[in-house]
Short mmCIF file of C-alpha atoms and ligand atoms in Angstrom, two decimals:
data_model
loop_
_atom_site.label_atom_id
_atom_site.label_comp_id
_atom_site.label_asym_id
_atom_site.label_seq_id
_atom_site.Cartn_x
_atom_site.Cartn_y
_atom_site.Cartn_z
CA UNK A 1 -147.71 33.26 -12.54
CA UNK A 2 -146.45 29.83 -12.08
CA UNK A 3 -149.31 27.64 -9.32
CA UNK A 4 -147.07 27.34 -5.94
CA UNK A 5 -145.63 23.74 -5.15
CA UNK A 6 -147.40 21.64 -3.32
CA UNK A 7 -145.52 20.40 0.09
CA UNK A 8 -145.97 16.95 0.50
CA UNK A 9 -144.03 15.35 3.62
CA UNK A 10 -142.91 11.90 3.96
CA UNK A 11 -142.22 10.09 6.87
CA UNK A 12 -141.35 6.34 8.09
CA UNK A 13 -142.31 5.25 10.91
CA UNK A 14 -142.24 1.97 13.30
CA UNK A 15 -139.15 -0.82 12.60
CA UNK A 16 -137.33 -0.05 9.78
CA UNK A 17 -138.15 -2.63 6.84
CA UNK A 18 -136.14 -3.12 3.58
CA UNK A 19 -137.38 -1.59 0.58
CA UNK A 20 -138.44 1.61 3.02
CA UNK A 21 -135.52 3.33 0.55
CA UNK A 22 -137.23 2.44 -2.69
CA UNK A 23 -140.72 3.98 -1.20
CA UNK A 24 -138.77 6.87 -0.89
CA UNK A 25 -137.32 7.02 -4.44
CA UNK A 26 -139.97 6.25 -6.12
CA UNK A 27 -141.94 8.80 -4.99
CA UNK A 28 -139.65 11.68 -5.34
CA UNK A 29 -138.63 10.05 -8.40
CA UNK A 30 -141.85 10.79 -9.62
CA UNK A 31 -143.26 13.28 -8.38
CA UNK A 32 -140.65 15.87 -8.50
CA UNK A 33 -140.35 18.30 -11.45
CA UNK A 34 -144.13 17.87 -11.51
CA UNK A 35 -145.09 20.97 -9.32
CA UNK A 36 -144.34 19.22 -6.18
CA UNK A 37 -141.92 19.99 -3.37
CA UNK A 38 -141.37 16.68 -1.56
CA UNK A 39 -139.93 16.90 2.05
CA UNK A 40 -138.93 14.28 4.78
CA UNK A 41 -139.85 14.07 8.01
CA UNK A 42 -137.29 12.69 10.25
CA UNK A 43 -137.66 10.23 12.68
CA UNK A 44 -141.03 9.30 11.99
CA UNK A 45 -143.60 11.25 14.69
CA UNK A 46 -140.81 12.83 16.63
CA UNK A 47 -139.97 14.52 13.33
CA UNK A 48 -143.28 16.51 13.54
CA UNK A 49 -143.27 17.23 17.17
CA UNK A 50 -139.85 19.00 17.03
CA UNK A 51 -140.05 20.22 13.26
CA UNK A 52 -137.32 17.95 11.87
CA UNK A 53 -137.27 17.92 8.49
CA UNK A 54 -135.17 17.49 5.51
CA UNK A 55 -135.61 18.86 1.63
CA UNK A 56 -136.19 15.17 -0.50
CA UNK A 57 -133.94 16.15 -3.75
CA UNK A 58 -134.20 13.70 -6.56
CA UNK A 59 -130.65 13.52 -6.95
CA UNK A 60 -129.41 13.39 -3.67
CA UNK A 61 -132.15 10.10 -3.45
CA UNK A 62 -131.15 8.11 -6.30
CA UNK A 63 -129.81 5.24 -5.56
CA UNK A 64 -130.93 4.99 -2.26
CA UNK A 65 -133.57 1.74 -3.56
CA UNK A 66 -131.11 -0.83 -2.55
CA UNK A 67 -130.17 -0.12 1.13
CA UNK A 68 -131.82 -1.32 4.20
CA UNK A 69 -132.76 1.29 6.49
CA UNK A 70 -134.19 4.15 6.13
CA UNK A 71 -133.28 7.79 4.83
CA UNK A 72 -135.46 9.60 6.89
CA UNK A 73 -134.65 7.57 10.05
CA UNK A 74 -137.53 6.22 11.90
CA UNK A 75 -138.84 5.54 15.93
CA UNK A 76 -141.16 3.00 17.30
CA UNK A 77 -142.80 5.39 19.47
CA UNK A 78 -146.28 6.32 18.38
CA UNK A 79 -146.34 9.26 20.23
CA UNK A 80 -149.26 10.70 19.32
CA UNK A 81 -151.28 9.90 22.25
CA UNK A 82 -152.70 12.39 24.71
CA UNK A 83 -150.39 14.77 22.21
CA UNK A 84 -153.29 15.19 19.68
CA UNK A 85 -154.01 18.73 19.52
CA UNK A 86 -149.74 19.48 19.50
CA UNK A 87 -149.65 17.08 16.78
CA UNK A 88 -152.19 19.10 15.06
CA UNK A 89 -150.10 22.69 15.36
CA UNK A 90 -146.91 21.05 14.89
CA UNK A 91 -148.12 19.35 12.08
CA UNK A 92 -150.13 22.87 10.32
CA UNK A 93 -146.89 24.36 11.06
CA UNK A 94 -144.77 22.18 8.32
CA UNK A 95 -147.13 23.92 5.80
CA UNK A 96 -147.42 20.24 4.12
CA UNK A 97 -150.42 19.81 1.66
CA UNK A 98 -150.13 16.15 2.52
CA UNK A 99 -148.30 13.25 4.01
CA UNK A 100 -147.00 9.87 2.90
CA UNK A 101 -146.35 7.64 5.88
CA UNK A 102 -144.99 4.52 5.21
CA UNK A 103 -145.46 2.35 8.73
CA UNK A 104 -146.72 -0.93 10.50
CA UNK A 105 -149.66 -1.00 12.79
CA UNK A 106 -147.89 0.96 15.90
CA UNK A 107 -147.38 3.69 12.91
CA UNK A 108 -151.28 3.68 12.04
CA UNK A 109 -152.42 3.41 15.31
CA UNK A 110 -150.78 6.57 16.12
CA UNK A 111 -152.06 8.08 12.94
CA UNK A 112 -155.52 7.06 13.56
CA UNK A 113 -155.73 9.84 16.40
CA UNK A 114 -155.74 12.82 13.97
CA UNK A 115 -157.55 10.84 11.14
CA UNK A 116 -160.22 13.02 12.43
CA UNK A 117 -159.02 15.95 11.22
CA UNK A 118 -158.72 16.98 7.57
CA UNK A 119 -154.74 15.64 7.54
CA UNK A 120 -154.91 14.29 4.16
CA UNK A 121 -152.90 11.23 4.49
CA UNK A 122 -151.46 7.91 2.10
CA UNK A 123 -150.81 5.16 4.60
CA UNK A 124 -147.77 2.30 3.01
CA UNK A 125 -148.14 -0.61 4.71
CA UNK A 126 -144.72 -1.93 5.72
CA UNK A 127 -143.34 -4.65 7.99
CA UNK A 128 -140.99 -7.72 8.03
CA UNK A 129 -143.69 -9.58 9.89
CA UNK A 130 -146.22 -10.04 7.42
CA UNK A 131 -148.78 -9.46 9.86
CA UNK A 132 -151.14 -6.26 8.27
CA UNK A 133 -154.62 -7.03 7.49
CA UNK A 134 -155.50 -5.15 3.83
CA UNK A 135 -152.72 -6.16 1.88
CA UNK A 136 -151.71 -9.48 0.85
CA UNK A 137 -147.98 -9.05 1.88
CA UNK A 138 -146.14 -6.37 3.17
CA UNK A 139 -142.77 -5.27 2.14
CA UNK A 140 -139.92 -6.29 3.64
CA UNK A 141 -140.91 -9.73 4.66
CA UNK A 142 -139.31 -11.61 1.38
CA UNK A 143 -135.88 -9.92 2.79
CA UNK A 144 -136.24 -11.16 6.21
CA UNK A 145 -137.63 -14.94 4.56
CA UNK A 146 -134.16 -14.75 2.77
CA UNK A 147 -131.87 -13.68 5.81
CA UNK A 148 -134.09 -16.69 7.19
CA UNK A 149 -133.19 -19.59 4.59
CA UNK A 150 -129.62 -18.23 3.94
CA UNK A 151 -129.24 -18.64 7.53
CA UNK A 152 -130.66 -22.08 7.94
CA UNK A 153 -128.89 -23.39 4.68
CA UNK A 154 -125.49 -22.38 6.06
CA UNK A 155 -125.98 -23.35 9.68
CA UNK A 156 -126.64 -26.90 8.06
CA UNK A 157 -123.21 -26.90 7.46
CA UNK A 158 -121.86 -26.72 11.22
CA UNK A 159 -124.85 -28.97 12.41
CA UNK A 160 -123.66 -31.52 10.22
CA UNK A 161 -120.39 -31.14 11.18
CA UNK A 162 -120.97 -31.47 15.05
CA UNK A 163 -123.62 -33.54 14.90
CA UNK A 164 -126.20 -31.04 16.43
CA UNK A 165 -129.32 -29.21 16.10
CA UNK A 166 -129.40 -25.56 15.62
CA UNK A 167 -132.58 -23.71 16.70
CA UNK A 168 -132.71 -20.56 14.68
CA UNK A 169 -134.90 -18.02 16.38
CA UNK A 170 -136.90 -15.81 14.06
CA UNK A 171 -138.92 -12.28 14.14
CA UNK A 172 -142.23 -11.99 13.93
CA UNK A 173 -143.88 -10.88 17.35
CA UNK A 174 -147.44 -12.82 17.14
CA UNK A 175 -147.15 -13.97 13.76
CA UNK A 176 -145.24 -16.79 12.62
CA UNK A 177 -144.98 -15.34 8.76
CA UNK A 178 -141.22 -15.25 8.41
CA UNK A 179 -140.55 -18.28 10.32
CA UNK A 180 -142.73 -20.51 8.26
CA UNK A 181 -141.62 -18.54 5.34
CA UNK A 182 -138.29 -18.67 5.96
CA UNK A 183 -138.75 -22.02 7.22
CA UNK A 184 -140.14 -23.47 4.15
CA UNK A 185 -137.75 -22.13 1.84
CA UNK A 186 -134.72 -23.63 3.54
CA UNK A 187 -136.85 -26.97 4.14
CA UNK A 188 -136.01 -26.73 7.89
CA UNK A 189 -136.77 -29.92 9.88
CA UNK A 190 -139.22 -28.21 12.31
CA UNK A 191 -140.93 -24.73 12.04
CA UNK A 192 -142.39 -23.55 15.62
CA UNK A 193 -145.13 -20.54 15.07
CA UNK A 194 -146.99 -18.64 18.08
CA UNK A 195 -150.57 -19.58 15.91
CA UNK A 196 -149.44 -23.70 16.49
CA UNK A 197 -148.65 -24.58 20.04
CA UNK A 198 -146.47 -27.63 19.73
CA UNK A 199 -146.79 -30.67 21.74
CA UNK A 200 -142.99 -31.10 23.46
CA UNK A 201 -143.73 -34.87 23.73
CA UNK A 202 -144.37 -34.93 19.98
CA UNK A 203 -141.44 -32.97 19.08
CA UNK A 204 -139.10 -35.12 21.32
CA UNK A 205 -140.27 -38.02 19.42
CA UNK A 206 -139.86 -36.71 16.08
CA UNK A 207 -136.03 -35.51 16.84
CA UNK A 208 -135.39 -38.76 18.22
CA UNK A 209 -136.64 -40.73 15.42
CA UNK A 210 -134.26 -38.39 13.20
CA UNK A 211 -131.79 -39.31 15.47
CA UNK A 212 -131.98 -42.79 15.50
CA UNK A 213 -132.27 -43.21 11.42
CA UNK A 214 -128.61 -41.77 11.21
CA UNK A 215 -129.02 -37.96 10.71
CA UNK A 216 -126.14 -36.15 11.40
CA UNK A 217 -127.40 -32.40 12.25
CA UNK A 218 -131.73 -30.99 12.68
CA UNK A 219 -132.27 -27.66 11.82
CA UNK A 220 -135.53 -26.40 13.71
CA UNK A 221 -136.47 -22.36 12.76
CA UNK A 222 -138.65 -21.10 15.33
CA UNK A 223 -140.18 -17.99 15.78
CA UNK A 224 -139.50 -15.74 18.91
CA UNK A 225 -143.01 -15.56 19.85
CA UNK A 226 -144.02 -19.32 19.79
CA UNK A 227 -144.40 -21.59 22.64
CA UNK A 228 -145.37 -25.49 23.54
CA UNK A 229 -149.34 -26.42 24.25
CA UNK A 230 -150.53 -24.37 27.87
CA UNK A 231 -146.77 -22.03 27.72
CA UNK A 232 -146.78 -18.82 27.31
CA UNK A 233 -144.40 -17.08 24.87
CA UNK A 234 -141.22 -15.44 26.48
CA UNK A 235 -141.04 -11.96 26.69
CA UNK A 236 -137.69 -10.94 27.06
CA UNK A 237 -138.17 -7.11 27.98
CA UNK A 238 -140.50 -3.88 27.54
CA UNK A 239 -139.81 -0.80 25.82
CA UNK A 240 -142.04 1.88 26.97
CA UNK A 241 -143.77 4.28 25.03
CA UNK A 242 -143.89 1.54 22.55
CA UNK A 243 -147.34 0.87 20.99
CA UNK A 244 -146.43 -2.39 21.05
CA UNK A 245 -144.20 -3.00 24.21
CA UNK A 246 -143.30 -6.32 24.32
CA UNK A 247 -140.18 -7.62 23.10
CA UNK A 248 -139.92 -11.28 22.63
CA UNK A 249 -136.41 -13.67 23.12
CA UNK A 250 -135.18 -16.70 25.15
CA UNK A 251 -137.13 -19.00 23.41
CA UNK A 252 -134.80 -20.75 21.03
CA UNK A 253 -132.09 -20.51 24.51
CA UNK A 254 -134.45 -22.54 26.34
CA UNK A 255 -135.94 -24.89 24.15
CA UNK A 256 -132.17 -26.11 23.22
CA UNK A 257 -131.30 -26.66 26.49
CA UNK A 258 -134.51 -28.63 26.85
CA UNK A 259 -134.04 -30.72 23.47
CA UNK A 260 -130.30 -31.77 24.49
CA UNK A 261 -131.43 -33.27 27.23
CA UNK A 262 -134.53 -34.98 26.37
CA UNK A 263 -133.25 -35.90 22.98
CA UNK A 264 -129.28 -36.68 24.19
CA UNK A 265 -128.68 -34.85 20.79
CA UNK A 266 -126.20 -31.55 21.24
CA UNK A 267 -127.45 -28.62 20.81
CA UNK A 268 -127.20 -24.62 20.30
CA UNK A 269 -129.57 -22.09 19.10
CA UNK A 270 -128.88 -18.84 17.14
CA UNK A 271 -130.68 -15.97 17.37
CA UNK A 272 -131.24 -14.06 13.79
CA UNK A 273 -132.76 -10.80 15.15
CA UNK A 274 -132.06 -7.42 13.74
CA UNK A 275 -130.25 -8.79 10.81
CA UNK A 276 -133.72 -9.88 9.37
CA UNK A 277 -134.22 -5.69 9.25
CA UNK A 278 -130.85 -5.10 7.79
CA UNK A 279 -130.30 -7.16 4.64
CA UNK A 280 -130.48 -5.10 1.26
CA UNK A 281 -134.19 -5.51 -0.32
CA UNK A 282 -134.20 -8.59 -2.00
CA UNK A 283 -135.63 -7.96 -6.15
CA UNK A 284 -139.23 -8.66 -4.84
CA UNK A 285 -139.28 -6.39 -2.31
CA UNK A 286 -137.53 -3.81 -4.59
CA UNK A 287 -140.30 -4.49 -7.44
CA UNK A 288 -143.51 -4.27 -4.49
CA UNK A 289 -141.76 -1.07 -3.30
CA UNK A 290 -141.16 0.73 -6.23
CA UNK A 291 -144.62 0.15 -7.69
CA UNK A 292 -146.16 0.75 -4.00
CA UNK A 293 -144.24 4.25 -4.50
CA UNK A 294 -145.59 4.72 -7.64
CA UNK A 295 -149.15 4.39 -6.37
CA UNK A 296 -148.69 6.44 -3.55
CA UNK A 297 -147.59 9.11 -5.88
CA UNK A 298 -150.57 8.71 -8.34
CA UNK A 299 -152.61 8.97 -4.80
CA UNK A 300 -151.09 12.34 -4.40
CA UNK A 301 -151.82 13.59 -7.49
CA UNK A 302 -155.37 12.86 -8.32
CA UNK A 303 -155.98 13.91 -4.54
CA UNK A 304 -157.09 10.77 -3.23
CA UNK A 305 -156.23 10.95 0.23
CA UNK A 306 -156.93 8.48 2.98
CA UNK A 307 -156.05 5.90 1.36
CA UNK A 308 -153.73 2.60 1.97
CA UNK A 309 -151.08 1.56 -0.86
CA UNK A 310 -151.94 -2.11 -0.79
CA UNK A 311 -150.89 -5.15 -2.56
CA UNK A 312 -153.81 -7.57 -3.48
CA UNK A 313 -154.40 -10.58 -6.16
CA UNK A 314 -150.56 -9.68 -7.35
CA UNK A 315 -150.89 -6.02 -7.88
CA UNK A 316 -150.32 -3.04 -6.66
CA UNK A 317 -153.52 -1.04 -5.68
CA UNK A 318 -155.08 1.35 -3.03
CA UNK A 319 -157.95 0.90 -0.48
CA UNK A 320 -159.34 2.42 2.45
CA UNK A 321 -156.80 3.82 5.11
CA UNK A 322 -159.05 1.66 7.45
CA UNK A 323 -158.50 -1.84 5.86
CA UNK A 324 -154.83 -1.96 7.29
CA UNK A 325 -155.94 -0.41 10.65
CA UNK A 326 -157.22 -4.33 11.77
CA UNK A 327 -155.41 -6.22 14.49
CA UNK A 328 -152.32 -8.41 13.05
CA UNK A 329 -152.97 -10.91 10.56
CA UNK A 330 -151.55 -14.18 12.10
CA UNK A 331 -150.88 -17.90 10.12
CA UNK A 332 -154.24 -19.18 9.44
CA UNK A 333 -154.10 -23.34 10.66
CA UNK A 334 -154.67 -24.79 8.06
CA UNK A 335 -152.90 -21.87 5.26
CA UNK A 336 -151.50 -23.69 2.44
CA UNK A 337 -147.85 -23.35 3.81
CA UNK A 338 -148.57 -25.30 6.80
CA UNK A 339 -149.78 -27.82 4.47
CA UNK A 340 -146.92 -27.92 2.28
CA UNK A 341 -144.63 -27.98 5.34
CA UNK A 342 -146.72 -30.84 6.35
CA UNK A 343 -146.41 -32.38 2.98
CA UNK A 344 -142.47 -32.06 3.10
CA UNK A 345 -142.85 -33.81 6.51
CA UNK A 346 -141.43 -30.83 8.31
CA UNK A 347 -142.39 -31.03 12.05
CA UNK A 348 -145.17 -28.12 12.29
O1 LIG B 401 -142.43 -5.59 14.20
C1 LIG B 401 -141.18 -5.75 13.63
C2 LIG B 401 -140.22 -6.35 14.60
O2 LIG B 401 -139.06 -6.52 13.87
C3 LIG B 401 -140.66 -7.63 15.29
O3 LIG B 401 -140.58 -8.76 14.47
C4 LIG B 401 -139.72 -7.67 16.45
O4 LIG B 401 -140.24 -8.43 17.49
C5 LIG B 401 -139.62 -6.23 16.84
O5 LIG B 401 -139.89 -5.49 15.66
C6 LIG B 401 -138.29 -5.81 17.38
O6 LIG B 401 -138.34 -4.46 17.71
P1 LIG B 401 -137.09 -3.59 18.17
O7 LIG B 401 -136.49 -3.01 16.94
O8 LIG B 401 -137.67 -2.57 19.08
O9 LIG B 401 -136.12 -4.51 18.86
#
């Protein structure tokens, strides 16, 4: 008699990222037709608490790689807490041998709750931010970088044109990863991260001296969590139930309505937002993802459960669930991009 197929349930949870699809694929690519039965979880946690899910074919998923998104659909809710024990039932009641969860830290932190039972669990570390401890870089964030630079190199365009500067606002919550990546690759004029606290007298200075040696438009990227020396960031709402419930906005708003006038130099700010999410993968993100997938799916078959799908010294590896359960991993001061950014003489 043929062994019975192992359930193994996949879910995504936290902000979508891009390459969440490829995850996906690659893991029913290759683990189905091997004695596996692979099935989604929708919604991320919600999915388990009301028993949502949905049969992962291998045809139905190829293709899938190269859309933002995700297939399963996902929630920033953790929802786990003071739930525990339903989590547990709900969870025994899927039948699942396992589950993949692909998610950031609101994800893990919700996951961490019934790490004390025997869930076996494969944790993929995903977010546009950049920002997990464990893994080098997390997928997603080259996307968001190149929604970043596109944006910048186009908005040159108009600047010049007007003669103005154009603050582009940025994700990234705490960590100024996709600003100063973003930043860099479009060799903005100024890149403004939470981790630096700019000086506003220093900056006014800078523009000015810009100004005055002819340049037409200043394109300044700034992320939506940084702020000048002794400010704090601006929160711009609070989503509850949220593991993390801040939301962050107004920044670029303000500071260009500050900069016009203390600079006499026009100018307008554009916020990128959601559209750093929404971009199809970029071929990095679709190479880290597919290989990440791949891993996870080797995880799953040798057994080796609690484990985190990591990337580390430019491959693709696994280590303990725990190593990407750290607070976020913010811009070091004196990282190698800020360097280079200083070396470019970018305002930073
Ligand atoms: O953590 C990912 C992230 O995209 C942050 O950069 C951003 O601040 C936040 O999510 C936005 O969340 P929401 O989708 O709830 O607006």
């Amino acid at each position: 008699m043929a062994a019975k197929a192992k359930r193994i349930g996949i879910l995504t949870g936290g902000g979508d990222a891009p390459g969440l699809n490829s995850v996906i694929e690659s893991v029913v690519r290759s683990l189905s037709g091997k004695g596996y039965e692979l099935v989604g979880i929708r919604d991320g946690f919600e999915g388990i608490f009301n028993g949502r899910t949905v049969d992962l074919e291998r045809e139905a998923l190829m293709g899938v790689h190269s859309l933002a998104g995700t297939y399963l659909g996902t929630s920033n809710k953790s929802g786990t807490a003071g739930r525990e024990e339903e989590f547990r039932q709900k969870y025994y009641a899927l039948k699942l041998d396992g589950l993949i969860a692909a998610g950031g830290d609101g994800t893990f932190a919700g996951i961490q709750i019934v790490l004390s039972s025997d869930i076996p669990l494969i944790g993929v570390p995903k977010t546009i931010d950049n920002d997990l401890e464990g893994t080098d870089i997390t997928f997603g964030y080259d996307t968001a970088c190149a929604v970043v630079s596109e944006a910048v190199d186009a908005l040159r365009a108009t600047a010049d044109a007007h003669r103005r500067i154009i603050i582009v606002e940025t994700m990234g919550r705490t960590a100024g990863w996709i600003a100063l990546g973003g930043g860099l690759a479009s060799y903005a004029d100024a890149i403004l991260l939470p981790e630096r606290p700019f000086s506003r007298s220093e900056l006014v200075t800078y523009v000015k001296r810009l100004k005055n040696s002819g340049r037409r438009g200043l394109m300044i990227v700034a992320s939506e969590g940084a702020a000048a020396k002794g400010e704090e960031a601006s929160i711009a709402f609070k989503v509850e139930g949220s593991p993390q419930a801040e939301r962050f906005g107004g920044f670029a708003e303000r500071l260009a309505r500050w900069i016009e006038g203390e600079a006499d130099w026009e100018a307008r700010h554009v916020v990128l937002g959601h559209l750093q999410r929404s971009r199809h993968p970029t071929t990095t993100d679709r190479f880290l993802t597919l290989a990440m997938g791949l891993e996870a799916a080797r995880l799953v078959a040798a057994g080796d459960w609690h484990k985190a799908v990591v990337y580390r010294n430019g491959t693709v590896t696994n280590a303990p669930l725990s190593d990407i359960m750290k607070p976020a991993r913010l811009v070091a001061p004196e990282h190698r991009w800020v360097r280079f950014a200083q070396e470019l003489g970018i305002f930073i």
